[in-house]
Coordinates of C-alpha atoms and ligand atoms in Angstrom, one line a residue:
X1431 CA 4.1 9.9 6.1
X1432 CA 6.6 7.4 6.3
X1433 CA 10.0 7.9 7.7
X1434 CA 12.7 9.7 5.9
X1435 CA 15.5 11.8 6.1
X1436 CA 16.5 14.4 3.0
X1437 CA 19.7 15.6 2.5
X1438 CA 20.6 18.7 0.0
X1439 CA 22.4 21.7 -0.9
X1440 CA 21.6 25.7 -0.9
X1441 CA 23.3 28.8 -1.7
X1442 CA 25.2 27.4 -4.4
X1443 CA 26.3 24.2 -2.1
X1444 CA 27.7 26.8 0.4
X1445 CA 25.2 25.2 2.9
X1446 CA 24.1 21.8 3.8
X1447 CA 20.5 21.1 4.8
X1448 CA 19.3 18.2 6.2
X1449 CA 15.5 17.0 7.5
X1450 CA 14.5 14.1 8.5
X1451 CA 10.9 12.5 9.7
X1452 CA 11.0 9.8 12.4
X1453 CA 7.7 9.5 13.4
X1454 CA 7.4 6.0 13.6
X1455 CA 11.2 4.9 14.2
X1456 CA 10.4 7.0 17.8
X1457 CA 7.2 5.7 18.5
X1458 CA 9.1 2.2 18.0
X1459 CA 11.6 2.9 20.5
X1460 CA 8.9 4.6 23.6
X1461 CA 7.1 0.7 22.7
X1462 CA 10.2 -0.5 23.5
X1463 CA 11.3 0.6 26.4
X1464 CA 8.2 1.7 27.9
X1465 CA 9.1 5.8 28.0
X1466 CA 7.0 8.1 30.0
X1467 CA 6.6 11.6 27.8
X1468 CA 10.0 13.9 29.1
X1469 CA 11.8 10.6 28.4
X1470 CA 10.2 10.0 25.1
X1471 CA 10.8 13.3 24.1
X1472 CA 14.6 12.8 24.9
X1473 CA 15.1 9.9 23.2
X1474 CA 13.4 10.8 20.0
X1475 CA 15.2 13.8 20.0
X1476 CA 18.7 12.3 20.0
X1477 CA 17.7 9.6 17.7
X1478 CA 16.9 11.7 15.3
X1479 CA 20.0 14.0 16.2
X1480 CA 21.7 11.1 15.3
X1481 CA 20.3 10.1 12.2
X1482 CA 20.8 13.9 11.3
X1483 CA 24.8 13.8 11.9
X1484 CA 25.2 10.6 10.9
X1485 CA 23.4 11.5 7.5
X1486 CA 26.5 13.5 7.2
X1487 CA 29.7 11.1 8.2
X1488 CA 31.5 8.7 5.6
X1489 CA 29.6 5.1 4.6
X1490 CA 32.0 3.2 6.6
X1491 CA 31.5 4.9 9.8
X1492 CA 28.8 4.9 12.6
X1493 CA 27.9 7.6 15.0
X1494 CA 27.2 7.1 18.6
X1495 CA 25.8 9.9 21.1
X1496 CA 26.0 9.6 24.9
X1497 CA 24.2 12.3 26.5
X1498 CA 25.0 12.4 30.4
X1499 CA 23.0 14.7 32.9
X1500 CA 22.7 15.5 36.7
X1501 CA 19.2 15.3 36.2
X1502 CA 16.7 12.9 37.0
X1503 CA 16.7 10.8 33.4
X1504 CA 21.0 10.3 34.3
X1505 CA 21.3 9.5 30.6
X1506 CA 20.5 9.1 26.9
X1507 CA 22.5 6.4 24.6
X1508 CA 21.8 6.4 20.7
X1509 CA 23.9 5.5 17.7
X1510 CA 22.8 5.8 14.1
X1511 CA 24.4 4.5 10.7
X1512 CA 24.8 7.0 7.3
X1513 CA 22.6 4.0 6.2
X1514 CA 19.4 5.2 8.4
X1515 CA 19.4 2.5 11.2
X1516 CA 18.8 4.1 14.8
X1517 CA 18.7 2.8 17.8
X1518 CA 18.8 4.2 21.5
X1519 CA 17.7 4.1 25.1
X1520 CA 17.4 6.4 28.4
X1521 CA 18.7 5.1 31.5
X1522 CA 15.5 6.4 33.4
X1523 CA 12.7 5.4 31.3
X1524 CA 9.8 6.1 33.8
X1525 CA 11.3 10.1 34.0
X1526 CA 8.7 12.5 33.3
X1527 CA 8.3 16.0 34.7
X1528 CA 5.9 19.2 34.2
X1529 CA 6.2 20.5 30.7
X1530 CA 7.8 24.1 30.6
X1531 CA 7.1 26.8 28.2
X1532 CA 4.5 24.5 27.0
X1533 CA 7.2 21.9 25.8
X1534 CA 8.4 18.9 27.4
X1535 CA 11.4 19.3 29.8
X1536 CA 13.8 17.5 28.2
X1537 CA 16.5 20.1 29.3
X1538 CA 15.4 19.6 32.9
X1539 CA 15.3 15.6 33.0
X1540 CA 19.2 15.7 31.4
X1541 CA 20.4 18.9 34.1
X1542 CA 24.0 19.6 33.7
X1543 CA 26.3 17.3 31.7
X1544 CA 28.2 16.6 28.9
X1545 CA 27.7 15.0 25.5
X1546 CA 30.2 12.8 23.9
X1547 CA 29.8 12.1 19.7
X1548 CA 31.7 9.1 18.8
X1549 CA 32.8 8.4 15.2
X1550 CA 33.0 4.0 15.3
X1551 CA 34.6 2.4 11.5
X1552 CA 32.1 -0.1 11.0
X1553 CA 35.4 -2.4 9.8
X1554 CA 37.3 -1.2 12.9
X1555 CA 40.2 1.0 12.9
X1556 CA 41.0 4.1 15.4
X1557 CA 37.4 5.7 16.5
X1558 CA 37.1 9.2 16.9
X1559 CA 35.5 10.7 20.5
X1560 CA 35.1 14.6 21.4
X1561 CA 33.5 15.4 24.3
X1562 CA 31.5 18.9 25.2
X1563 CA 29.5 20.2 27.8
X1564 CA 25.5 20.1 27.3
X1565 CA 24.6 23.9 26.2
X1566 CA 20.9 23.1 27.3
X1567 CA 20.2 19.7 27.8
X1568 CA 17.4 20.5 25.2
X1569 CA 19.5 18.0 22.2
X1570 CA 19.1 20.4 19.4
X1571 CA 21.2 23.2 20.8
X1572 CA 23.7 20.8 22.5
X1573 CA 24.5 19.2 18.8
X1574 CA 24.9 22.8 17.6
X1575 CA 27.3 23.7 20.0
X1576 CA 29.1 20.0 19.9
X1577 CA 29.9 21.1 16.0
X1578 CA 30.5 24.8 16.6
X1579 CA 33.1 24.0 18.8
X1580 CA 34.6 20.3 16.9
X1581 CA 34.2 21.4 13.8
X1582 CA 34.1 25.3 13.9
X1583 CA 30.7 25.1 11.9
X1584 CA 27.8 27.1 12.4
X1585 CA 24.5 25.1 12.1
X1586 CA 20.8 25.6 13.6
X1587 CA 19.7 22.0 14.9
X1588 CA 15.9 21.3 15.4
X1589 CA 14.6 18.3 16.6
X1590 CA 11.2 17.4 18.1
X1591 CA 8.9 14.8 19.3
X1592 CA 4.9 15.7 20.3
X1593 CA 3.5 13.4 22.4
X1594 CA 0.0 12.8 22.2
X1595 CA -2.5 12.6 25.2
X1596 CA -2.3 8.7 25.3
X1597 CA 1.7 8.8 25.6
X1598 CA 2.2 7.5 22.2
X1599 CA 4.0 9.6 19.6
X1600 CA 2.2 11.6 17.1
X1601 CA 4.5 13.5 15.4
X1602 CA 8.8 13.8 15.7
X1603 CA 11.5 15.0 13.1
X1604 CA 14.1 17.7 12.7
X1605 CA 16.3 19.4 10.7
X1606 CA 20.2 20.6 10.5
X1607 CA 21.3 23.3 8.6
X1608 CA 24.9 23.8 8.2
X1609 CA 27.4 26.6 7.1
X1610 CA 30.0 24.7 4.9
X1611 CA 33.4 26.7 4.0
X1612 CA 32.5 29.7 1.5
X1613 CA 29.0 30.4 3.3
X1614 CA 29.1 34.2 3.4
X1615 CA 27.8 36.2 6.7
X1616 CA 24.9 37.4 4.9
X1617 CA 23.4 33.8 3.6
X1618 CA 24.6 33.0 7.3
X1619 CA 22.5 35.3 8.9
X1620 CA 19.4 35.2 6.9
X1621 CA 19.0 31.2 7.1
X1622 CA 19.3 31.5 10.9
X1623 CA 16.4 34.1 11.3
X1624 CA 14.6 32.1 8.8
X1625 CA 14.8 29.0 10.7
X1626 CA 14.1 31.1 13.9
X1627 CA 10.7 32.4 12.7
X1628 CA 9.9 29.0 11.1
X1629 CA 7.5 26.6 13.1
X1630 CA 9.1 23.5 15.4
X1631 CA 10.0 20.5 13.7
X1632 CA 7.5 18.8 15.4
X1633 CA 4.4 20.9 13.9
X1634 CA 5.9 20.9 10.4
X1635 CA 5.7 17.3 10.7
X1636 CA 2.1 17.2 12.2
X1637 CA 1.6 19.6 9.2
X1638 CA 1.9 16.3 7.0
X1639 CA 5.3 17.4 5.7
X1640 CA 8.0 15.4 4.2
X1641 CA 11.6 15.8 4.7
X1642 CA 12.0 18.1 1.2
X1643 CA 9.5 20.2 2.4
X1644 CA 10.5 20.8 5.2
X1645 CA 13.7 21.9 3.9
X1646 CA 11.7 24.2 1.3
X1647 CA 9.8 25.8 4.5
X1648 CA 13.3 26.6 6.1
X1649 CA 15.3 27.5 3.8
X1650 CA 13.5 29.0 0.7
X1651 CA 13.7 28.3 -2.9
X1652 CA 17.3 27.0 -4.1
X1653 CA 17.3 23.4 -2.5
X1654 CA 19.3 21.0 -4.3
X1655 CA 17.9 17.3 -3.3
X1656 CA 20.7 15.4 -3.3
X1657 CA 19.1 12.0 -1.7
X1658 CA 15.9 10.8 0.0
X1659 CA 15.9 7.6 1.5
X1660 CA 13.8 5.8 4.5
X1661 CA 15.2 5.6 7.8
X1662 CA 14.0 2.5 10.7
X1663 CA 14.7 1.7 14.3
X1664 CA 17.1 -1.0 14.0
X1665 CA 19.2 -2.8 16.5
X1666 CA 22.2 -4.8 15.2
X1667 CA 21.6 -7.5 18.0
X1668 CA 21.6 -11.1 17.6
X1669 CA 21.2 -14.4 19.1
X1670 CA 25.0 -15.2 17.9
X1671 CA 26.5 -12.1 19.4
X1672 CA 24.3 -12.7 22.5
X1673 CA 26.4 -16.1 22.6
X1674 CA 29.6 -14.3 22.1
X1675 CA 29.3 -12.0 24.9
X1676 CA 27.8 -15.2 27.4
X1677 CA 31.2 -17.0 25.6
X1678 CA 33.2 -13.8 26.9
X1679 CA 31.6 -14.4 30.4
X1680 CA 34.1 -17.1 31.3
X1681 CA 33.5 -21.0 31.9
X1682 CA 33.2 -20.9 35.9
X1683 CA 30.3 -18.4 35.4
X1684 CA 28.4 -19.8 32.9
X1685 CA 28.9 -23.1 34.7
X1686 CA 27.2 -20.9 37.8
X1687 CA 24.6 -19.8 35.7
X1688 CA 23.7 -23.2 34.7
X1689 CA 23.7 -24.4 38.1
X1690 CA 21.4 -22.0 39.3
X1691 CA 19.0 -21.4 36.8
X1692 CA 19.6 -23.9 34.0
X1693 CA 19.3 -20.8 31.4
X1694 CA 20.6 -17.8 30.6
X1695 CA 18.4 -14.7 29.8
X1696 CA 19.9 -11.8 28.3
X1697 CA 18.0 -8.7 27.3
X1698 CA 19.8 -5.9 24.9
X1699 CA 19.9 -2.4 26.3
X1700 CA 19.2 -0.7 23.2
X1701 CA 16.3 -2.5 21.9
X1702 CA 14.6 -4.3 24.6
X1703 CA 14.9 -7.9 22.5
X1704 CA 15.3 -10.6 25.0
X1705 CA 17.1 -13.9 24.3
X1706 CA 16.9 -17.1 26.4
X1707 CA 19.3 -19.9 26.3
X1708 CA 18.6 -23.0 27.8
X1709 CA 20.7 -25.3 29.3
X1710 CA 21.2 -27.5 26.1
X1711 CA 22.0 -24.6 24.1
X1712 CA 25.5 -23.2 26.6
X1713 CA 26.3 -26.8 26.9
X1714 CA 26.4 -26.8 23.7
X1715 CA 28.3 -23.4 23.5
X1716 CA 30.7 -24.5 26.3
X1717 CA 31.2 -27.8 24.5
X1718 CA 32.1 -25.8 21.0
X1719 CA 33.6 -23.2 22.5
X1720 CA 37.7 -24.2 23.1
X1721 CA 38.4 -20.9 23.7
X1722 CA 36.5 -20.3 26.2
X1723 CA 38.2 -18.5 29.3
X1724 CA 38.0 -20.8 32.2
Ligands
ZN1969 ZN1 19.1 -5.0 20.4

């Protein structure tokens, strides 16, 4: 089952449902940055948090979530487009600790925190940031609380990742189901013990279930598929932007830089690429560049 994320409408459009499979786009990112399981349970779950939300923001915009903990993974980074690009890291990629309940303890590798959503225009423009205090640490239920209490919604999050023996990924996806205005109590009420009851994202996916039914599974018969589409791990850096932000560095340090070690080596955070420069290359670059700040 390839990656994809569904989105439709229930109850007469009253709610919006969303489900998304990311199998593979997570097993990307723990190849990239070398996750142990409790971290590569926390980063798929917020990637795919992200894919879910931003599934749900205007074209032009991009989401970003920074999840910051007391506990021992400090951190987890991801931003998603409404286009289905995701990327993401942890600070503490090694982090793993004893699975509780039977599940991995992502709640216990964040500890105490808070989440902040950003909303970035892709053109530029004022950028929208709300901040909230992690409900669990667990991703799912943090992203419900984030929009009960920014957008005075209620919606059931789900995300999961299952791990397989050999660290690698076998299985990850999630869902979000949201009241829009009109929901009444009732339809409330009955999707969220429905949901409740239903199995973990992660076994509907090892199931062999796609994204629509998934959707079927947890919320009955009425779903209106309004799109389908494939969604990918994909960073948006470069080799030019990693020669803006050397440019940015200044003239006396990249003159340091070259004296020391004739190259520059610059890895990006969120997908692991590295880029070397050679000394030709920031001559060049320091040559071209006028505006460089001495
Ligand atoms: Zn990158």
């Amino acid at each position: 089952m390839a990656d994809r994320l569904a989105r439709a409408l229930v109850h007469d459009g009253t709610v919006r449902a969303l489900a998304a499979v990311t199998t593979d786009l997570v097993e990307e990112a723990r190849d990239r940055h070398a996750t142990a399981p409790t971290a590569t349970a926390a980063l798929g779950r917020a990637l795919t948090g992200a894919l879910l939300l931003a599934a749900t923001i205007k074209r032009d915009e991009r989401l970003s979530l920074e999840f910051s903990g007391d506990g021992p993974l400090r951190g987890v980074l991801v931003d998603a487009t409404p286009d289905g690009d995701a990327r993401g890291f942890v600070l503490r990629p090694a982090t793993h600790l004893p699975p509780r309940g039977g599940k991995l303890d992502v709640g216990g590798a964040l500890g105490r925190g808070v989440l902040c959503v950003m909303r970035v225009p892709i053109a530029g423009g004022a950028l929208y940031r709300s901040v909230v205090p992690l409900a669990s640490g667990e991703i799912g239920a943090d992203l419900a609380d984030y929009l009960l209490a920014s957008e005075q919604t209620h919606a059931a999050v789900g995300v999961g990742v299952f791990v397989a023996s050999d660290g690698r990924v076998a299985a990850a996806g999630g869902y979000l189901v949201q009241a829009l205005p009109g929901a009444s109590r009732e339809t409330v009420d009955a999707l969220a013990s429905r949901i409740e009851s239903s199995a973990t994202p992660s076994q509907l996916v090892r199931d062999g279930l796609g994204p629509v039914d998934m959707l079927r599974t947890l919320v009955g018969d009425g779903v209106t598929v309004l799109e389908e589409r494939a969604v990918r791990f994909r960073c948006r850096c470069s080799r030019e932007r990693v020669a803006v932000a050397i440019l940015a560095m200044g003239r006396k340090e990249i003159e340091a830089v070259l004296a020391d070690d004739r190259r520059a080596e610059v890895t990006c955070e969120f997908c692991g690429a590295r880029y070397v420069l050679e000394e030709d290359e920031l001559g060049a670059l320091l040559r071209a560049g006028d505006g460089v700040p001495s």
